[in-house]
Amino acid sequence: MNIENNIRKITENLPEGCRLVAVSKTQSPEKIQMAYAAGQRIFGENKVQELLQKRPALPDEIEWHMIGHLQRNKVKHIAEFVNLIHSVDSGRLLEEIDRQGARVPRVIPCLLQIHIAEEETKFGFDAVEVRDLLLSERVAEMKNVEVRGLMGMATYTEDEEKIRMEFRNLRKIFEDLKTLALPGNVRLTELSMGMSNDYRIAIEEGSTLIRVGSAIFGERN
Ligand SMILES: *Cc1c(COP(=O)(O)O)cnc(C)c1O
């Protein structure tokens, strides 16, 4: 596994406006440092404890993204530094992020996770729920979060047409939301979709943030 080559191969074909999030969950600080040395600056983690353990050993220039399911009682640990939370899957979680943002104080960028896959287990809103939330007074009053867009995960399958349709559905939800009269703290510019097995399809369907782990670092244990 040559981390540097893998990053170069993925980033040299990225269209303008699409960025790579290197998913470093389970990877050692040494491997993250290798990716950093290859020029990678955005890293994604899915566990708060793991992120807190690794971060002190790594360069301050790294932009840390939270991509995994986030419990409300853990938000306080990352509020000071997290650059983007991709996985906001409830109004109550968004409220807690706003509360912790006010304490720090800063405005915390967030994406709302949409359930687009067939699997029951994946977290997230549906199209109606996300619209209702974004048009609610509750969100309009939040001063310490900015909703930057949506995140979704396609079904884990070999069926590329199915994956493409799920990403296309997410893109449609995103475009439809943009036509609404949204509050000032909702600026929909980011569409986080695509992982190692499907990022090429996600790019074709309009992704602005691909989240790639094993295609960079190799298979996880
Ligand atoms: C692990 C993970 C990824 C990366 O998965 P790979 O298949 O290793 O690229 C992307 N997004 C989320 C939310 C993840 O948990």
XYZ file of N, CA and C and ligand atoms in Angstrom:
678
model
N 0.831 -1.211 0.000
C 0.000 0.000 0.000
C 0.863 1.257 0.000
N 0.768 2.026 -1.036
C 1.505 3.283 -1.082
C 0.508 4.442 -0.932
N 0.467 4.957 0.300
C -0.529 5.975 0.645
C -0.404 7.199 -0.264
N 0.831 7.611 -0.494
C 1.060 8.800 -1.308
C 0.523 8.625 -2.731
N 0.842 7.460 -3.337
C 0.341 7.179 -4.689
C -1.174 7.124 -4.742
N -1.761 6.503 -3.726
C -3.215 6.371 -3.704
C -3.879 7.739 -3.653
N -3.339 8.618 -2.826
C -3.901 9.968 -2.725
C -3.737 10.705 -4.049
N -2.566 10.562 -4.642
C -2.339 11.251 -5.911
C -3.319 10.760 -6.978
N -3.514 9.434 -7.039
C -4.419 8.877 -8.050
C -5.852 9.388 -7.881
N -6.281 9.502 -6.637
C -7.661 9.964 -6.401
C -7.787 11.454 -6.677
N -6.816 12.244 -6.209
C -6.980 13.702 -6.305
C -6.691 14.250 -7.700
N -5.864 13.541 -8.496
C -5.538 14.117 -9.810
C -6.756 14.112 -10.747
N -7.733 13.281 -10.450
C -8.931 13.239 -11.303
C -10.151 13.933 -10.693
N -9.936 14.631 -9.585
C -11.078 15.296 -8.958
C -11.478 16.530 -9.754
N -12.788 16.667 -10.031
C -13.206 17.895 -10.715
C -13.099 19.096 -9.772
N -13.047 20.277 -10.345
C -13.023 21.495 -9.552
C -14.268 21.524 -8.658
N -14.077 21.892 -7.409
C -15.230 21.954 -6.508
C -15.486 20.668 -5.761
N -14.673 19.641 -5.996
C -14.819 18.397 -5.232
C -13.529 18.143 -4.452
N -13.672 17.886 -3.150
C -12.500 17.681 -2.287
C -12.511 16.280 -1.681
N -11.311 15.823 -1.362
C -11.156 14.499 -0.755
C -11.078 14.600 0.766
N -11.932 13.840 1.458
C -11.807 13.634 2.899
C -11.150 12.264 3.063
N -9.930 12.236 3.605
C -9.243 10.953 3.833
C -9.779 10.367 5.134
N -10.456 9.238 5.027
C -11.092 8.640 6.213
C -10.046 7.822 6.974
N -9.635 8.368 8.125
C -8.485 7.824 8.849
C -8.880 7.009 10.078
N -10.157 6.669 10.216
C -10.587 5.834 11.347
C -9.790 4.528 11.368
N -9.383 4.117 12.550
C -8.562 2.913 12.816
C -7.106 3.048 12.336
N -6.755 4.120 11.628
C -5.380 4.270 11.134
C -4.515 4.966 12.179
N -3.248 4.595 12.212
C -2.314 5.161 13.185
C -1.940 6.590 12.810
N -1.483 7.378 13.803
C -0.974 8.724 13.502
C 0.159 8.685 12.473
N 0.954 7.637 12.452
C 2.052 7.535 11.475
C 1.498 7.494 10.051
N 0.454 6.705 9.861
C -0.140 6.624 8.516
C -0.802 7.954 8.132
N -1.427 8.582 9.102
C -2.058 9.883 8.829
C -0.973 10.891 8.438
N 0.149 10.827 9.137
C 1.280 11.708 8.837
C 1.787 11.476 7.408
N 1.779 10.219 6.952
C 2.206 9.925 5.575
C 1.265 10.569 4.568
N -0.017 10.510 4.861
C -0.993 11.138 3.964
C -0.824 12.655 3.990
N -0.544 13.174 5.162
C -0.312 14.624 5.312
C 0.899 15.045 4.486
N 1.952 14.237 4.563
C 3.178 14.545 3.807
C 2.917 14.529 2.300
N 1.918 13.760 1.871
C 1.546 13.726 0.453
C 0.644 14.900 0.079
N 0.368 15.776 1.039
C -0.420 16.977 0.749
C -1.865 16.925 1.212
N -2.284 15.794 1.768
C -3.678 15.677 2.202
C -3.905 16.504 3.476
N -4.971 17.295 3.504
C -5.220 18.152 4.665
C -6.541 17.865 5.383
N -7.489 17.217 4.716
C -8.785 16.955 5.356
C -8.857 15.486 5.740
N -9.129 15.225 7.029
C -9.238 13.856 7.508
C -10.586 13.664 8.202
N -11.149 12.464 8.026
C -12.456 12.156 8.607
C -12.339 11.029 9.609
N -12.965 11.229 10.767
C -12.988 10.194 11.813
C -14.439 9.928 12.185
N -14.691 8.730 12.727
C -16.074 8.422 13.093
C -16.269 8.192 14.593
N -15.196 8.287 15.381
C -15.344 8.123 16.825
C -14.645 9.270 17.555
N -15.381 9.897 18.469
C -14.857 11.064 19.183
C -13.611 10.700 19.977
N -13.644 9.605 20.724
C -12.491 9.234 21.560
C -11.233 9.034 20.725
N -11.395 8.340 19.611
C -10.253 8.068 18.739
C -9.679 9.373 18.170
N -10.550 10.248 17.761
C -10.119 11.549 17.234
C -9.357 12.326 18.305
N -9.872 12.341 19.529
C -9.221 13.101 20.611
C -7.854 12.526 20.947
N -7.720 11.213 20.811
C -6.422 10.588 21.089
C -5.382 10.908 20.030
N -5.800 10.912 18.769
C -4.834 11.100 17.678
C -4.447 12.548 17.446
N -5.367 13.447 17.628
C -5.178 14.822 17.173
C -3.940 15.513 17.745
N -3.635 15.357 19.054
C -2.487 16.089 19.617
C -1.153 15.765 18.940
N -1.022 14.567 18.389
C 0.254 14.151 17.773
C 0.377 14.634 16.328
N -0.650 15.253 15.817
C -0.685 15.566 14.381
C -0.712 17.078 14.129
N -0.341 17.500 12.907
C -0.223 18.937 12.621
C -1.529 19.715 12.823
N -1.396 20.939 13.314
C -2.554 21.823 13.534
C -3.250 22.192 12.232
N -2.523 22.071 11.115
C -3.085 22.460 9.818
C -4.163 21.479 9.349
N -4.257 20.337 9.987
C -5.260 19.353 9.561
C -6.665 19.862 9.850
N -7.544 19.664 8.870
C -8.965 19.956 9.019
C -9.655 18.656 9.411
N -10.240 18.604 10.605
C -10.870 17.358 11.072
C -12.373 17.371 10.817
N -12.845 16.332 10.151
C -14.276 16.176 9.907
C -14.808 14.976 10.686
N -15.963 15.139 11.306
C -16.628 14.011 11.969
C -17.611 13.419 10.968
N -17.454 12.141 10.669
C -18.297 11.526 9.635
C -19.212 10.440 10.183
N -19.008 10.033 11.447
C -19.793 8.919 11.996
C -20.912 9.391 12.899
N -21.783 8.469 13.237
C -22.891 8.773 14.145
C -22.343 9.418 15.416
N -22.910 10.558 15.781
C -22.399 11.351 16.899
C -23.443 11.396 18.007
N -23.017 11.002 19.208
C -23.930 11.084 20.356
C -23.911 12.503 20.906
N -25.075 12.939 21.388
C -25.181 14.329 21.860
C -24.205 14.636 22.992
N -23.989 13.669 23.869
C -23.107 13.942 25.020
C -21.621 14.003 24.655
N -21.288 13.738 23.389
C -19.882 13.802 22.960
C -19.552 15.101 22.221
N -20.582 15.853 21.865
C -20.358 17.053 21.044
C -19.409 18.020 21.738
N -19.537 18.123 23.065
C -18.729 19.109 23.806
C -17.225 18.892 23.640
N -16.826 17.648 23.351
C -15.390 17.352 23.237
C -14.783 17.820 21.915
N -15.595 18.014 20.891
C -15.052 18.377 19.574
C -15.470 19.781 19.119
N -16.336 20.423 19.932
C -16.930 21.706 19.517
C -15.880 22.774 19.210
N -14.768 22.735 19.927
C -13.767 23.783 19.777
C -13.030 23.743 18.448
N -12.893 22.556 17.874
C -11.984 22.462 16.728
C -12.564 21.805 15.483
N -13.668 21.076 15.595
C -14.124 20.297 14.434
C -14.462 21.233 13.262
N -14.013 20.890 12.067
C -14.218 21.760 10.913
C -15.529 21.509 10.184
N -16.011 20.270 10.251
C -17.303 19.969 9.635
C -17.839 18.672 10.237
N -19.100 18.697 10.651
C -19.769 17.476 11.122
C -20.705 17.017 9.996
N -20.391 15.863 9.385
C -21.155 15.377 8.220
C -22.434 14.660 8.625
N -22.488 14.207 9.879
C -23.439 13.156 10.258
C -24.519 13.621 11.219
N -25.051 14.824 11.014
C -26.134 15.300 11.879
C -27.421 14.611 11.438
N -27.965 13.778 12.322
C -29.102 12.943 11.934
C -30.352 13.191 12.772
N -30.347 14.259 13.581
C -31.576 14.620 14.298
C -31.558 16.107 14.655
N -32.746 16.662 14.839
C -32.859 18.054 15.264
C -32.247 18.256 16.643
N -32.391 17.264 17.504
C -31.839 17.389 18.867
C -30.314 17.428 18.841
N -29.707 16.683 17.931
C -28.243 16.742 17.803
C -27.818 18.121 17.290
N -28.541 18.650 16.307
C -28.215 19.985 15.787
C -28.341 21.034 16.899
N -29.363 20.896 17.744
C -29.536 21.814 18.887
C -28.354 21.748 19.847
N -27.888 20.538 20.107
C -26.755 20.383 21.025
C -25.477 20.971 20.415
N -25.291 20.810 19.114
C -24.126 21.403 18.446
C -24.206 22.928 18.557
N -25.413 23.480 18.386
C -25.608 24.923 18.517
C -25.276 25.384 19.943
N -25.725 24.609 20.914
C -25.483 24.949 22.324
C -23.972 24.922 22.619
N -23.296 23.910 22.149
C -21.854 23.804 22.394
C -21.089 24.858 21.595
N -21.580 25.195 20.414
C -20.968 26.269 19.631
C -21.055 27.595 20.374
N -22.175 27.843 21.047
C -22.368 29.077 21.808
C -21.422 29.128 23.008
N -21.147 27.989 23.588
C -20.276 27.931 24.761
C -18.832 28.269 24.381
N -18.379 27.817 23.199
C -16.944 27.905 22.859
C -16.371 29.332 22.783
N -16.854 30.349 22.084
C -17.949 30.310 21.138
C -17.427 30.322 19.705
N -18.164 29.603 18.840
C -17.891 29.659 17.402
C -19.110 29.131 16.646
N -19.090 29.299 15.336
C -20.149 28.752 14.494
C -19.632 27.427 13.928
N -20.366 26.341 14.170
C -19.896 25.016 13.770
C -20.581 24.581 12.469
N -19.795 24.330 11.414
C -20.368 23.898 10.135
C -20.869 22.449 10.212
N -22.044 22.218 9.660
C -22.686 20.902 9.744
C -23.288 20.498 8.402
N -23.400 19.203 8.191
C -24.196 18.653 7.090
C -25.295 17.800 7.714
N -26.424 17.726 7.058
C -27.507 16.859 7.536
C -27.429 15.547 6.766
N -27.474 14.456 7.515
C -27.375 13.135 6.884
C -28.752 12.681 6.411
N -28.786 12.268 5.152
C -30.043 11.823 4.546
C -29.969 10.317 4.331
N -31.065 9.651 4.641
C -31.138 8.210 4.448
C -31.529 7.918 3.010
N -30.545 7.460 2.203
C -30.850 7.187 0.788
C -30.739 5.707 0.465
N -30.130 4.921 1.354
C -29.881 3.506 1.063
C -31.090 2.652 1.419
N -31.027 1.443 0.950
C -32.075 0.475 1.207
C -31.987 -0.053 2.642
N -30.727 -0.184 3.141
C -30.520 -0.783 4.456
C -31.262 -0.002 5.546
N -31.841 -0.726 6.461
C -32.594 -0.136 7.561
C -31.686 0.540 8.588
N -30.460 0.041 8.686
C -29.598 0.442 9.796
C -28.993 1.834 9.648
N -29.019 2.388 8.460
C -28.325 3.656 8.284
C -29.138 4.814 8.864
N -28.431 5.731 9.518
C -29.062 6.872 10.172
C -29.447 7.919 9.138
N -30.343 8.814 9.520
C -30.584 9.977 8.671
C -32.033 10.367 8.493
N -32.208 11.538 7.901
C -33.524 12.113 7.626
C -34.027 11.619 6.270
N -35.333 11.720 6.058
C -35.849 11.583 4.689
C -36.101 12.988 4.129
N -36.537 13.056 2.867
C -36.654 14.342 2.168
C -37.623 15.300 2.865
N -38.713 14.753 3.382
C -39.718 15.600 4.032
C -39.204 16.096 5.387
N -38.593 15.202 6.130
C -38.073 15.581 7.462
C -37.022 16.682 7.359
N -36.138 16.570 6.370
C -35.061 17.565 6.266
C -35.639 18.921 5.856
N -36.618 18.909 4.978
C -37.252 20.173 4.579
C -37.945 20.827 5.776
N -38.708 20.014 6.510
C -39.421 20.554 7.676
C -38.446 21.132 8.699
N -37.334 20.416 8.896
C -36.343 20.907 9.868
C -35.741 22.237 9.408
N -35.340 22.297 8.138
C -34.663 23.510 7.654
C -35.588 24.722 7.617
N -36.892 24.472 7.518
C -37.849 25.584 7.497
C -38.399 25.889 8.883
N -37.931 25.176 9.896
C -38.477 25.358 11.245
C -37.900 26.606 11.913
N -38.662 27.150 12.839
C -38.221 28.297 13.614
C -37.011 27.921 14.461
N -37.050 26.681 14.918
C -35.966 26.127 15.731
C -34.600 26.309 15.047
N -34.511 25.972 13.770
C -33.241 26.126 13.056
C -32.947 27.599 12.788
N -33.962 28.366 12.416
C -33.756 29.790 12.116
C -33.148 30.520 13.309
N -33.440 30.047 14.516
C -32.952 30.720 15.733
C -31.545 30.296 16.143
N -30.999 29.298 15.504
C -29.671 28.807 15.904
C -28.584 29.763 15.419
N -27.775 30.252 16.360
C -26.744 31.242 16.004
C -25.364 30.631 15.881
N -25.201 29.409 16.338
C -23.851 28.822 16.400
C -23.680 27.558 15.580
N -24.587 27.347 14.630
C -24.366 26.311 13.620
C -24.620 26.928 12.247
N -23.914 26.400 11.250
C -24.241 26.732 9.873
C -24.457 25.421 9.131
N -25.609 25.263 8.525
C -25.879 24.051 7.747
C -25.357 24.274 6.334
N -24.338 23.506 5.974
C -23.651 23.715 4.690
C -24.119 22.769 3.585
N -24.897 21.735 3.948
C -25.334 20.816 2.902
C -25.775 19.490 3.455
N -25.664 18.465 2.604
C -26.190 17.136 2.934
C -25.105 16.075 2.789
N -25.312 14.969 3.506
C -24.435 13.793 3.393
C -25.300 12.554 3.225
N -24.806 11.597 2.446
C -25.540 10.343 2.324
C -24.630 9.184 1.982
N -25.111 7.989 2.297
C -24.380 6.753 1.983
C -25.275 5.863 1.144
N -24.728 5.391 0.020
C -25.497 4.502 -0.845
C -25.511 3.089 -0.252
N -26.421 2.286 -0.741
C -26.462 0.874 -0.366
C -25.137 0.207 -0.718
N -24.694 -0.708 0.138
C -23.467 -1.446 -0.142
C -23.807 -2.582 -1.100
N -23.500 -2.388 -2.381
C -23.892 -3.352 -3.420
C -22.943 -3.240 -4.609
N -22.929 -4.264 -5.437
C -22.154 -4.232 -6.688
C -22.948 -3.543 -7.795
N -24.229 -3.340 -7.546
C -25.132 -2.816 -8.562
C -24.913 -1.310 -8.738
N -24.100 -0.956 -9.730
C -23.708 0.441 -9.902
C -24.883 1.344 -10.284
N -25.836 0.777 -10.992
C -27.000 1.567 -11.400
C -27.823 1.959 -10.165
N -27.913 1.027 -9.232
C -28.645 1.301 -7.991
C -27.940 2.391 -7.186
N -26.616 2.286 -7.077
C -25.832 3.303 -6.364
C -26.040 4.671 -7.013
N -25.955 4.683 -8.354
C -26.116 5.941 -9.091
C -27.481 6.567 -8.825
N -28.530 5.745 -8.814
C -29.883 6.264 -8.574
C -30.015 6.827 -7.157
N -29.358 6.198 -6.201
C -29.417 6.703 -4.823
C -28.688 8.043 -4.696
N -27.531 8.170 -5.331
C -26.817 9.457 -5.313
C -27.622 10.525 -6.053
N -28.250 10.119 -7.160
C -29.035 11.069 -7.937
C -30.227 11.573 -7.109
N -30.786 10.670 -6.334
C -31.887 11.038 -5.439
C -31.420 12.055 -4.394
N -30.248 11.830 -3.832
C -29.706 12.768 -2.834
C -29.467 14.138 -3.481
N -28.915 14.131 -4.678
C -28.669 15.386 -5.399
C -29.974 16.146 -5.651
N -31.019 15.383 -5.966
C -32.326 15.992 -6.235
C -32.888 16.646 -4.962
N -32.764 15.941 -3.838
C -33.221 16.493 -2.556
C -32.469 17.801 -2.274
N -31.156 17.779 -2.511
C -30.275 18.942 -2.310
C -30.733 20.118 -3.185
N -30.942 19.851 -4.462
C -31.343 20.923 -5.387
C -32.725 21.468 -5.032
N -33.635 20.581 -4.637
C -34.981 21.028 -4.264
C -34.935 21.926 -3.029
N -34.105 21.564 -2.061
C -33.995 22.372 -0.838
C -33.475 23.772 -1.157
N -32.560 23.839 -2.114
C -31.960 25.134 -2.458
C -32.980 26.132 -2.993
N -34.106 25.647 -3.505
C -35.114 26.562 -4.060
C -36.002 27.167 -2.967
N -35.877 26.688 -1.734
C -36.735 27.171 -0.649
C -36.209 28.485 -0.057
N -37.068 29.177 0.667
C -36.659 30.390 1.384
C -36.057 29.963 2.718
N -34.744 29.748 2.716
C -34.062 29.194 3.885
C -33.491 30.314 4.752
N -33.320 30.057 6.046
C -32.730 31.085 6.921
C -31.241 31.308 6.599
N -30.688 32.392 7.126
C -29.316 32.799 6.811
C -28.250 31.835 7.260
N -28.575 30.999 8.249
C -27.568 30.038 8.727
C -27.618 28.717 7.960
N -28.377 28.691 6.880
C -28.429 27.509 6.010
C -27.922 27.927 4.634
N -26.720 27.463 4.296
C -26.133 27.793 2.991
C -25.730 26.491 2.343
N -26.527 26.025 1.414
C -26.361 24.665 0.895
C -25.366 24.630 -0.258
N -24.114 24.315 0.072
C -23.073 24.245 -0.960
C -22.393 22.886 -1.031
N -22.487 22.077 0.025
C -21.730 20.825 0.067
C -22.634 19.598 -0.027
N -22.187 18.664 -0.862
C -22.882 17.396 -1.009
C -21.852 16.290 -0.777
N -21.913 15.695 0.426
C -20.920 14.699 0.832
C -21.426 13.317 0.457
N -20.869 12.750 -0.610
C -21.260 11.394 -1.015
C -20.129 10.740 -1.784
N -20.007 9.422 -1.592
C -18.975 8.651 -2.260
C -17.926 8.147 -1.291
N -17.690 6.815 -1.313
C -16.686 6.145 -0.492
C -15.776 5.348 -1.442
N -14.893 4.521 -0.889
C -13.906 3.841 -1.752
C -14.547 3.117 -2.932
N -15.635 2.410 -2.682
C -16.194 1.574 -3.748
C -17.102 2.336 -4.708
N -17.476 3.565 -4.360
C -18.445 4.248 -5.232
C -18.150 5.743 -5.452
N -16.933 6.202 -5.107
C -16.694 7.653 -5.215
C -16.693 8.130 -6.666
N -16.321 7.244 -7.607
C -16.306 7.696 -9.008
C -17.731 8.010 -9.480
N -18.670 7.153 -9.082
C -20.074 7.399 -9.433
C -20.563 8.675 -8.732
N -20.189 8.837 -7.465
C -20.630 10.007 -6.688
C -20.147 11.303 -7.347
N -18.918 11.299 -7.845
C -18.378 12.493 -8.510
C -19.215 12.814 -9.746
N -19.526 11.779 -10.521
C -20.354 12.007 -11.722
C -21.734 12.546 -11.374
N -22.205 12.225 -10.171
C -23.535 12.674 -9.760
C -23.492 13.963 -8.941
N -22.339 14.610 -8.867
C -22.275 15.957 -8.296
C -21.727 16.079 -6.882
N -21.018 15.075 -6.402
C -20.435 15.166 -5.054
C -19.443 16.324 -4.954
N -19.410 16.982 -3.789
C -18.379 17.997 -3.531
C -17.393 17.541 -2.459
N -17.721 16.451 -1.764
C -16.829 15.894 -0.737
C -16.913 14.375 -0.825
N -15.828 13.732 -1.238
C -15.815 12.269 -1.204
C -15.077 11.829 0.056
N -15.574 10.771 0.690
C -15.012 10.285 1.965
C -14.387 8.917 1.701
N -13.063 8.896 1.564
C -12.406 7.676 1.101
C -11.402 7.179 2.144
N -11.557 5.925 2.555
C -10.664 5.328 3.543
C -9.813 4.220 2.961
N -10.400 3.046 2.743
C -9.610 1.871 2.359
C -8.886 2.024 1.023
N -9.403 2.813 0.103
C -8.693 3.015 -1.170
C -7.423 3.844 -0.969
N -7.279 4.476 0.178
C -6.045 5.208 0.497
C -5.136 4.383 1.403
N -5.722 3.886 2.496
C -4.913 3.270 3.557
C -4.884 1.740 3.497
N -5.662 1.141 2.614
C -5.777 -0.307 2.588
C -6.954 -0.760 3.449
N -7.243 -2.044 3.394
C -8.377 -2.590 4.138
C -8.168 -2.383 5.642
N -9.250 -2.029 6.321
C -9.174 -1.917 7.785
C -9.316 -3.287 8.423
N -8.754 -3.436 9.636
C -8.913 -4.705 10.365
C -10.352 -4.865 10.847
C -15.663 4.315 6.998
C -16.469 5.377 6.331
C -16.125 5.867 5.054
C -14.960 5.327 4.239
O -15.167 3.999 3.874
P -14.188 3.276 2.825
O -15.037 2.207 2.237
O -13.055 2.733 3.633
O -13.738 4.274 1.848
C -16.890 6.889 4.517
N -17.945 7.406 5.176
C -18.307 6.981 6.401
C -19.473 7.593 7.058
C -17.588 5.950 7.013
O -17.960 5.527 8.228
